[in-house]
Coordinates of C-alpha atoms in Angstrom, one line a residue:
M909 CA -0.1 -0.2 0.0
R910 CA 3.0 2.1 0.9
V911 CA 1.7 3.8 3.6
S912 CA 4.4 5.2 6.3
L913 CA 3.3 5.6 9.9
S914 CA 3.4 9.1 9.7
R915 CA 1.4 9.3 6.8
I916 CA -1.5 7.7 8.9
L917 CA -0.8 9.4 11.8
L918 CA -0.6 13.2 10.3
L919 CA -4.4 13.5 8.9
S920 CA -4.4 17.2 8.3
A921 CA -2.7 19.1 6.1
T922 CA 0.6 21.0 6.0
T923 CA 1.9 23.5 3.4
V924 CA 5.3 25.0 2.9
S925 CA 5.0 27.6 0.3
L926 CA 8.1 29.0 -1.3
A927 CA 9.6 32.4 -2.7
A928 CA 11.8 32.9 -5.3
A929 CA 15.3 32.4 -4.0
G930 CA 17.4 35.6 -2.7
G931 CA 14.2 38.1 -3.0
A932 CA 13.7 38.2 -6.6
A933 CA 10.5 39.6 -7.8
R934 CA 7.1 37.9 -7.3
A935 CA 6.3 35.0 -9.9
E936 CA 3.9 34.9 -12.1
T937 CA 3.0 31.7 -11.9
Q938 CA 2.2 29.7 -8.5
L939 CA 2.0 25.4 -8.9
N940 CA 0.4 23.6 -6.4
Y941 CA 2.1 20.2 -5.7
W942 CA 1.0 17.7 -3.3
L943 CA 1.9 14.4 -1.5
W944 CA 1.4 12.6 1.5
D945 CA 4.4 11.0 2.9
A946 CA 5.4 13.4 5.9
L947 CA 8.7 12.7 6.2
Q948 CA 9.6 13.5 2.4
A949 CA 7.8 16.8 2.4
P950 CA 10.3 18.9 3.7
H951 CA 12.7 17.5 0.9
Y952 CA 10.5 18.4 -1.8
A953 CA 10.4 22.1 -0.5
E954 CA 14.1 22.0 -1.2
C955 CA 13.4 20.4 -4.5
A956 CA 10.7 23.3 -5.0
A957 CA 13.5 25.8 -4.0
A958 CA 15.9 24.4 -6.6
F959 CA 13.3 24.6 -9.2
T960 CA 12.5 28.4 -9.0
A961 CA 15.7 29.2 -8.3
K962 CA 16.3 27.8 -11.9
H963 CA 12.8 29.3 -12.9
P964 CA 12.1 32.6 -11.1
D965 CA 8.5 32.9 -12.8
I966 CA 7.3 29.9 -11.0
T967 CA 7.0 28.7 -7.8
V968 CA 5.6 25.6 -5.7
K969 CA 3.2 25.7 -3.3
V970 CA 3.6 21.7 -1.3
T971 CA 0.9 20.6 0.6
Q972 CA 1.2 17.3 2.7
Y973 CA -2.2 15.5 3.5
G974 CA -1.9 12.3 5.9
W975 CA -2.4 9.2 3.7
L976 CA -6.1 8.8 5.2
D977 CA -6.9 12.1 4.1
Y978 CA -5.3 12.4 0.6
W979 CA -7.1 10.3 -1.8
T980 CA -10.0 11.8 -0.8
T981 CA -9.2 15.3 -0.6
L982 CA -7.8 14.9 -4.3
S983 CA -11.0 13.0 -5.5
T984 CA -12.6 16.2 -4.0
G985 CA -10.4 18.1 -5.9
F986 CA -10.9 16.8 -9.1
V987 CA -15.1 17.4 -8.8
S988 CA -15.1 20.8 -7.3
G989 CA -11.7 22.0 -9.9
E990 CA -9.5 22.9 -6.9
A991 CA -7.1 19.5 -7.2
P992 CA -3.3 20.3 -7.4
D993 CA -1.3 20.9 -10.6
V994 CA 1.0 18.2 -9.8
F995 CA 0.7 15.2 -7.2
A996 CA 2.4 12.2 -6.3
D997 CA 0.6 9.1 -7.4
H998 CA 0.1 5.5 -7.0
L999 CA 0.0 2.3 -8.9
R1000 CA -3.4 1.3 -7.3
S1001 CA -5.1 4.8 -8.5
Y1002 CA -4.1 6.2 -11.4
P1003 CA -5.8 3.6 -13.7
E1004 CA -8.9 5.1 -12.3
F1005 CA -7.5 8.6 -13.4
V1006 CA -6.9 7.6 -16.8
A1007 CA -10.1 6.2 -17.4
N1008 CA -11.9 9.9 -15.8
Q1009 CA -9.4 11.4 -18.1
Q1010 CA -8.2 13.3 -15.0
I1011 CA -4.3 13.0 -15.5
M1012 CA -2.6 13.8 -18.5
D1013 CA -0.4 11.5 -21.0
L1014 CA 3.1 13.2 -20.4
T1015 CA 4.6 11.3 -23.6
P1016 CA 4.4 14.1 -26.2
M1017 CA 6.2 16.5 -23.6
V1018 CA 8.7 13.7 -23.1
E1019 CA 9.4 13.3 -27.0
R1020 CA 9.4 17.2 -28.1
D1021 CA 11.8 17.8 -24.9
K1022 CA 13.7 14.9 -25.9
V1023 CA 13.5 13.4 -22.0
D1024 CA 15.5 10.7 -21.5
T1025 CA 13.3 7.9 -19.5
K1026 CA 16.0 5.3 -19.8
I1027 CA 17.8 7.2 -16.8
Y1028 CA 15.7 5.1 -14.4
S1029 CA 15.8 2.0 -12.9
P1030 CA 14.3 -1.0 -15.5
G1031 CA 10.8 -1.2 -15.3
L1032 CA 9.4 1.6 -13.4
V1033 CA 8.5 3.5 -17.2
D1034 CA 6.9 0.7 -17.7
L1035 CA 4.6 0.9 -14.4
W1036 CA 3.4 4.3 -15.9
T1037 CA 2.7 3.6 -19.4
R1038 CA -0.5 2.4 -21.2
D1039 CA -1.1 1.9 -24.2
G1040 CA 2.0 3.8 -24.9
K1041 CA 1.1 6.7 -23.0
L1042 CA 2.8 7.6 -20.1
Y1043 CA 0.4 9.1 -17.3
G1044 CA 3.4 9.3 -14.7
M1045 CA 7.1 10.4 -14.1
P1046 CA 9.1 7.7 -12.2
K1047 CA 9.5 9.0 -9.0
D1048 CA 11.2 5.9 -6.4
W1049 CA 10.7 2.6 -6.0
D1050 CA 10.5 0.1 -3.1
T1051 CA 10.6 -3.4 -1.4
V1052 CA 9.7 -5.6 1.5
A1053 CA 12.0 -7.1 3.7
L1054 CA 11.8 -8.1 7.2
V1055 CA 12.3 -6.0 10.3
Y1056 CA 13.4 -7.5 13.8
N1057 CA 13.9 -6.5 17.5
K1058 CA 17.8 -7.7 18.2
E1059 CA 17.2 -8.3 21.8
M1060 CA 14.1 -10.7 21.2
L1061 CA 16.4 -13.0 18.5
D1062 CA 19.2 -13.0 21.1
K1063 CA 16.7 -13.9 23.8
A1064 CA 15.6 -16.9 22.0
G1065 CA 18.6 -18.4 20.6
V1066 CA 17.9 -17.2 17.1
T1067 CA 21.0 -15.5 15.3
V1068 CA 20.4 -12.9 12.3
D1069 CA 22.2 -15.1 9.8
E1070 CA 19.2 -17.9 11.0
L1071 CA 17.1 -15.6 9.9
K1072 CA 18.6 -14.4 6.8
S1073 CA 18.6 -17.8 5.4
A1074 CA 15.1 -18.7 6.6
T1075 CA 13.0 -21.0 4.2
W1076 CA 9.1 -21.0 3.7
N1077 CA 6.6 -23.4 2.8
P1078 CA 2.4 -23.3 3.2
K1079 CA 2.5 -26.7 3.9
D1080 CA 4.6 -26.3 7.6
G1081 CA 5.9 -22.9 7.2
G1082 CA 10.0 -24.1 7.1
S1083 CA 12.5 -22.8 9.0
F1084 CA 10.6 -19.5 9.6
E1085 CA 7.6 -21.0 11.3
K1086 CA 10.2 -22.8 13.5
I1087 CA 11.7 -19.6 13.8
L1088 CA 8.8 -17.8 14.5
A1089 CA 7.9 -20.8 17.2
K1090 CA 11.1 -19.7 19.5
L1091 CA 10.3 -16.1 19.0
S1092 CA 6.8 -16.4 20.4
L1093 CA 6.5 -16.5 24.4
D1094 CA 3.1 -16.8 26.6
A1095 CA 2.8 -14.9 29.9
N1096 CA 4.2 -18.4 31.8
G1097 CA 7.3 -17.8 30.2
K1098 CA 7.1 -20.5 27.5
R1099 CA 8.6 -20.4 24.4
G1100 CA 6.3 -21.5 21.0
D1101 CA 8.5 -24.6 20.5
E1102 CA 8.0 -26.0 24.5
A1103 CA 5.6 -28.0 25.7
G1104 CA 3.0 -26.1 27.8
F1105 CA 3.0 -22.8 25.6
D1106 CA -0.5 -21.4 25.8
P1107 CA -1.4 -20.2 22.1
K1108 CA -4.4 -18.0 24.1
N1109 CA -1.9 -16.2 26.3
V1110 CA 0.9 -14.7 24.2
V1111 CA 2.6 -11.5 25.4
Q1112 CA 5.1 -11.7 22.6
Y1113 CA 4.7 -12.8 18.9
G1114 CA 7.0 -13.9 16.7
L1115 CA 5.2 -12.5 13.9
I1116 CA 3.4 -8.9 13.2
T1117 CA 1.2 -8.9 10.1
P1118 CA 0.0 -5.3 9.4
K1119 CA -3.8 -4.7 8.8
I1120 CA -4.8 -7.1 5.9
D1121 CA -5.9 -5.9 2.9
G1122 CA -6.8 -7.4 -0.8
Y1123 CA -3.3 -6.6 -2.5
G1124 CA -1.3 -7.7 0.4
Q1125 CA 2.1 -5.6 -0.6
T1126 CA 3.8 -6.3 2.9
Q1127 CA 1.3 -8.7 4.6
W1128 CA 0.6 -11.9 2.8
S1129 CA 2.0 -11.4 -1.0
W1130 CA 5.6 -12.0 -0.7
L1131 CA 4.7 -15.1 0.9
A1132 CA 2.0 -16.4 -1.9
V1133 CA 4.0 -15.7 -4.4
S1134 CA 7.1 -17.4 -3.0
A1135 CA 5.0 -20.7 -3.3
G1136 CA 3.4 -19.8 -6.9
F1137 CA 0.6 -17.4 -6.9
K1138 CA 0.3 -14.6 -9.3
F1139 CA -2.4 -11.8 -8.9
I1140 CA -2.4 -11.4 -13.0
D1141 CA -1.0 -13.0 -15.9
E1142 CA 0.5 -9.2 -17.6
P1143 CA 0.1 -5.6 -16.1
W1144 CA -3.5 -4.6 -17.3
G1145 CA -4.7 -7.8 -17.4
T1146 CA -8.2 -8.7 -17.0
K1147 CA -8.1 -11.7 -14.8
Y1148 CA -7.5 -12.4 -11.5
H1149 CA -6.6 -15.3 -9.6
Y1150 CA -7.2 -15.0 -6.3
D1151 CA -9.1 -18.8 -6.2
D1152 CA -6.1 -20.2 -7.0
P1153 CA -5.2 -23.1 -4.2
V1154 CA -1.7 -21.9 -3.6
L1155 CA -3.3 -18.8 -2.0
A1156 CA -5.6 -20.6 -0.2
E1157 CA -3.1 -22.7 1.1
T1158 CA -1.0 -19.4 1.8
L1159 CA -3.6 -17.8 4.3
T1160 CA -4.7 -20.9 6.1
W1161 CA -1.3 -20.8 6.7
L1162 CA -0.9 -17.2 8.2
R1163 CA -4.3 -17.4 9.5
D1164 CA -3.7 -20.1 11.8
L1165 CA 0.0 -18.9 13.0
S1166 CA -2.3 -16.4 14.8
L1167 CA -5.6 -18.0 15.6
K1168 CA -4.5 -21.6 16.4
K1169 CA -0.5 -21.5 17.0
G1170 CA -0.3 -18.6 19.0
Y1171 CA 3.1 -16.6 16.9
G1172 CA 1.3 -14.6 15.2
L1173 CA -0.5 -11.3 16.7
P1174 CA -4.2 -12.1 15.9
Q1175 CA -5.5 -9.1 13.2
K1176 CA -8.2 -7.9 15.8
D1177 CA -5.4 -6.5 18.1
V1178 CA -3.6 -5.2 15.1
G1179 CA -5.8 -1.8 14.9
A1180 CA -5.0 1.8 13.2
L1181 CA -1.6 2.1 14.2
G1182 CA -0.5 -1.4 12.2
G1183 CA 2.5 -3.4 12.3
T1184 CA 5.4 -0.7 12.2
A1185 CA 4.1 0.9 15.5
L1186 CA 3.3 -2.7 16.8
L1187 CA 7.0 -3.4 16.6
G1188 CA 8.4 -0.3 17.7
A1189 CA 6.0 -1.4 20.9
R1190 CA 7.6 -4.3 21.3
K1191 CA 4.3 -6.9 20.7
G1192 CA 6.6 -8.9 18.7
A1193 CA 9.7 -9.6 17.2
I1194 CA 9.6 -9.5 13.3
V1195 CA 7.4 -7.5 11.1
A1196 CA 7.3 -7.5 7.0
D1197 CA 7.5 -4.0 5.8
G1198 CA 8.3 -1.8 3.1
S1199 CA 11.6 0.3 2.5
W1200 CA 9.3 3.5 3.0
N1201 CA 9.5 2.8 6.4
S1202 CA 13.2 2.5 7.3
T1203 CA 13.3 6.1 8.3
W1204 CA 10.3 5.6 11.3
Y1205 CA 12.2 3.3 12.7
A1206 CA 15.7 5.5 12.9
K1207 CA 13.5 8.1 14.5
N1208 CA 11.6 6.3 16.5
V1209 CA 13.0 2.7 17.7
S1210 CA 14.8 2.7 21.0
F1211 CA 16.0 -0.9 20.6
P1212 CA 18.5 -2.4 18.4
Y1213 CA 17.1 -3.7 14.8
G1214 CA 18.0 -4.6 11.7
F1215 CA 16.4 -5.3 8.5
V1216 CA 17.1 -8.9 6.4
P1217 CA 15.8 -9.9 3.6
L1218 CA 12.2 -11.9 2.8
P1219 CA 12.5 -15.9 3.6
K1220 CA 12.7 -18.3 0.3
G1221 CA 9.8 -20.0 -0.5
P1222 CA 9.5 -23.0 -3.0
Q1223 CA 9.9 -20.2 -5.9
G1224 CA 12.3 -18.4 -4.1
R1225 CA 12.5 -15.2 -2.5
K1226 CA 9.8 -12.9 -3.9
S1227 CA 9.1 -8.8 -3.0
M1228 CA 6.1 -6.8 -4.6
F1229 CA 8.0 -4.0 -6.5
N1230 CA 6.1 -0.8 -6.6
G1231 CA 7.1 2.7 -7.8
L1232 CA 5.5 6.1 -7.4
G1233 CA 5.3 8.7 -10.1
D1234 CA 4.4 12.3 -10.7
S1235 CA 1.4 13.1 -12.7
I1236 CA -0.1 16.4 -13.9
W1237 CA -4.1 17.0 -13.6
T1238 CA -5.7 17.7 -16.7
G1239 CA -7.5 20.1 -15.6
T1240 CA -4.4 22.8 -14.6
K1241 CA -4.6 25.9 -15.6
H1242 CA -0.7 26.1 -16.1
P1243 CA -0.1 23.2 -18.3
D1244 CA 3.8 24.3 -19.1
E1245 CA 4.6 25.2 -16.4
A1246 CA 3.6 22.2 -14.5
W1247 CA 5.4 20.0 -17.1
E1248 CA 8.6 21.9 -16.6
W1249 CA 8.1 21.0 -12.7
V1250 CA 7.6 17.3 -12.9
K1251 CA 10.4 17.4 -15.6
F1252 CA 12.5 18.7 -12.5
L1253 CA 10.8 16.3 -10.1
G1254 CA 12.1 13.2 -12.5
S1255 CA 15.5 14.6 -13.0
A1256 CA 18.5 14.0 -11.1
D1257 CA 19.0 17.5 -9.5
C1258 CA 16.1 17.1 -7.4
Q1259 CA 16.1 13.1 -6.8
S1260 CA 19.4 13.3 -5.9
I1261 CA 18.2 16.0 -3.0
I1262 CA 16.0 13.3 -2.4
G1263 CA 18.5 10.7 -2.7
K1264 CA 20.5 12.9 0.5
A1265 CA 17.7 12.8 2.5
G1266 CA 17.3 9.4 3.1
V1267 CA 14.0 8.5 3.3
V1268 CA 13.0 6.8 -0.5
F1269 CA 15.0 5.0 -2.9
P1270 CA 14.8 7.4 -6.0
A1271 CA 14.1 6.3 -9.5
I1272 CA 17.4 7.1 -11.0
P1273 CA 20.0 4.5 -9.7
S1274 CA 22.8 7.1 -9.0
A1275 CA 20.3 9.1 -6.8
A1276 CA 19.3 5.4 -5.0
K1277 CA 22.7 4.9 -4.4
I1278 CA 23.2 8.3 -2.8
A1279 CA 20.3 7.3 -0.7
Q1280 CA 21.6 3.9 0.1
D1281 CA 24.8 5.7 1.3
A1282 CA 22.6 8.4 3.2
F1283 CA 20.8 5.3 5.2
A1284 CA 24.2 4.1 6.3
G1285 CA 25.7 7.2 7.5
R1286 CA 23.1 6.7 10.2
G1287 CA 23.5 3.5 11.2
Q1288 CA 21.0 1.8 8.7
D1289 CA 22.1 -1.1 6.8
V1290 CA 19.1 -1.2 4.0
T1291 CA 20.9 -3.5 1.6
A1292 CA 18.2 -6.2 2.5
F1293 CA 15.5 -3.9 0.5
T1294 CA 18.2 -3.2 -2.3
S1295 CA 19.4 -6.8 -3.1
E1296 CA 15.7 -8.0 -3.9
A1297 CA 15.2 -5.2 -6.3
T1298 CA 16.1 -7.7 -9.1
P1299 CA 14.1 -9.3 -11.9
D1300 CA 14.2 -12.9 -10.3
Q1301 CA 13.3 -11.6 -6.6
T1302 CA 10.3 -9.2 -7.3
F1303 CA 6.8 -8.7 -9.1
L1304 CA 5.1 -6.5 -9.9
Y1305 CA 2.1 -4.4 -7.9
P1306 CA -1.4 -5.2 -9.7
I1307 CA -2.0 -3.0 -12.4
T1308 CA -5.3 -3.2 -13.8
D1309 CA -8.7 -1.5 -14.0
Y1310 CA -11.2 -1.1 -11.2
S1311 CA -8.2 -1.4 -8.4
P1312 CA -11.0 0.4 -5.7
Q1313 CA -14.0 -2.0 -6.5
I1314 CA -11.1 -5.1 -6.6
L1315 CA -9.7 -3.7 -2.9
S1316 CA -13.6 -3.4 -1.4
T1317 CA -14.5 -7.0 -2.5
M1318 CA -11.4 -8.6 -1.4
N1319 CA -11.0 -6.9 1.7
V1320 CA -14.3 -7.9 3.0
A1321 CA -13.0 -11.4 2.0
F1322 CA -9.8 -11.2 3.8
D1323 CA -11.7 -9.7 7.0
R1324 CA -13.6 -13.3 7.3
I1325 CA -10.6 -15.1 6.8
F1326 CA -8.6 -13.4 9.4
L1327 CA -11.3 -13.0 11.6
E1328 CA -13.2 -15.7 11.7
D1329 CA -12.5 -19.6 11.5
V1330 CA -14.0 -20.1 8.0
P1331 CA -13.1 -22.3 5.3
V1332 CA -10.6 -20.3 3.1
A1333 CA -11.1 -21.7 -0.5
P1334 CA -14.5 -21.2 -1.2
L1335 CA -14.5 -17.5 0.3
L1336 CA -11.5 -17.1 -2.4
K1337 CA -13.8 -18.4 -5.0
E1338 CA -16.8 -16.2 -4.7
A1339 CA -14.4 -13.4 -4.2
N1340 CA -12.8 -14.1 -7.3
D1341 CA -15.6 -14.7 -9.0
Q1342 CA -17.0 -10.9 -8.4
V1343 CA -14.0 -9.3 -9.4
N1344 CA -13.5 -11.1 -12.7
A1345 CA -17.2 -10.3 -13.3
L1346 CA -16.2 -6.5 -13.3
F1347 CA -14.3 -7.1 -16.7
E1348 CA -17.0 -9.2 -18.5

């Protein structure tokens, strides 16, 4: 989903208005730029200042909304005619914007100005392209890895190397489940791999699973795809495979891990804060999290922690690969100036500024390396995320039409699966039929 904890907690808008550098005369045009990440907002303000220095007749007002408000406010803006000129866009949402003719095709400007889109990491341009038209300038990318509490590992006798080399399968959980059992602790001090462990009275869980949703970026997709599941056959596909027995088997394992075995935090106890904050609150030893939350751990966690790659499943290690983009609203009154800003956002000049901040991995590889060095400079080894960013270890975020409707249908099904002890396969078959009926 790509939601940092700061995005969830910051529900009111924050605005930074930038004037031209050096006390220059008032600019003729002011652009509005929206994004949802509070950690990135001040650094995009730096990009805006650098942009205005090159374009003294244009200023940029950077506005940040919390994730829960962002999309609602944006949709309202489209209807009222008050949407931002340029905004940070998500793969989940842009197909709907394209269908509603709310974002511009950038291809004519790219071709006119001879913008080199080959400078971005492989695959990112393809994510934002439909029928040969580019709807978002690549902004950054992310993968998923495991975050662990080192103190809890040490007390359980689990080494970081063991966790790094963990394997998983949906039948018995592999060595990963054995590790989670060791890391689970009941109120009587019994661990999950010891006789007498009480799964109904757990004070420390081996695994924290964030709030489940129908795409499961950090929750379940990395497990299911590593066992052979695939959402769709190709980007913009029209047939989902939620009825795959592999997914039913995977979700049954994950559900039973919490409801029956006591090695995973039950979904009813996850709440609004999600997995990131729950690991910070020491409710469990391990959580699968996105690279976009790395900075949150540096700012908020007081205990030793680290990142390791995901466990290897029957098909290897698999992380969802997601990339954000910047889009231009078709209703902007300043299309030429908006394009200049988007072009700058996608340039090495701006992406290097973002890289130096060490908050995300920018789309340009050289800027992503700057970000990796910035993370390392504050003591964070993020190679668990970067090492997974290869074609054989990643799969694409499912890009199709009807994403909001698909998520609505599947979220209902997943809630039943993880909150109730119901047979998984029939429920997935019913939901999958509803999803695929959208394309008929």
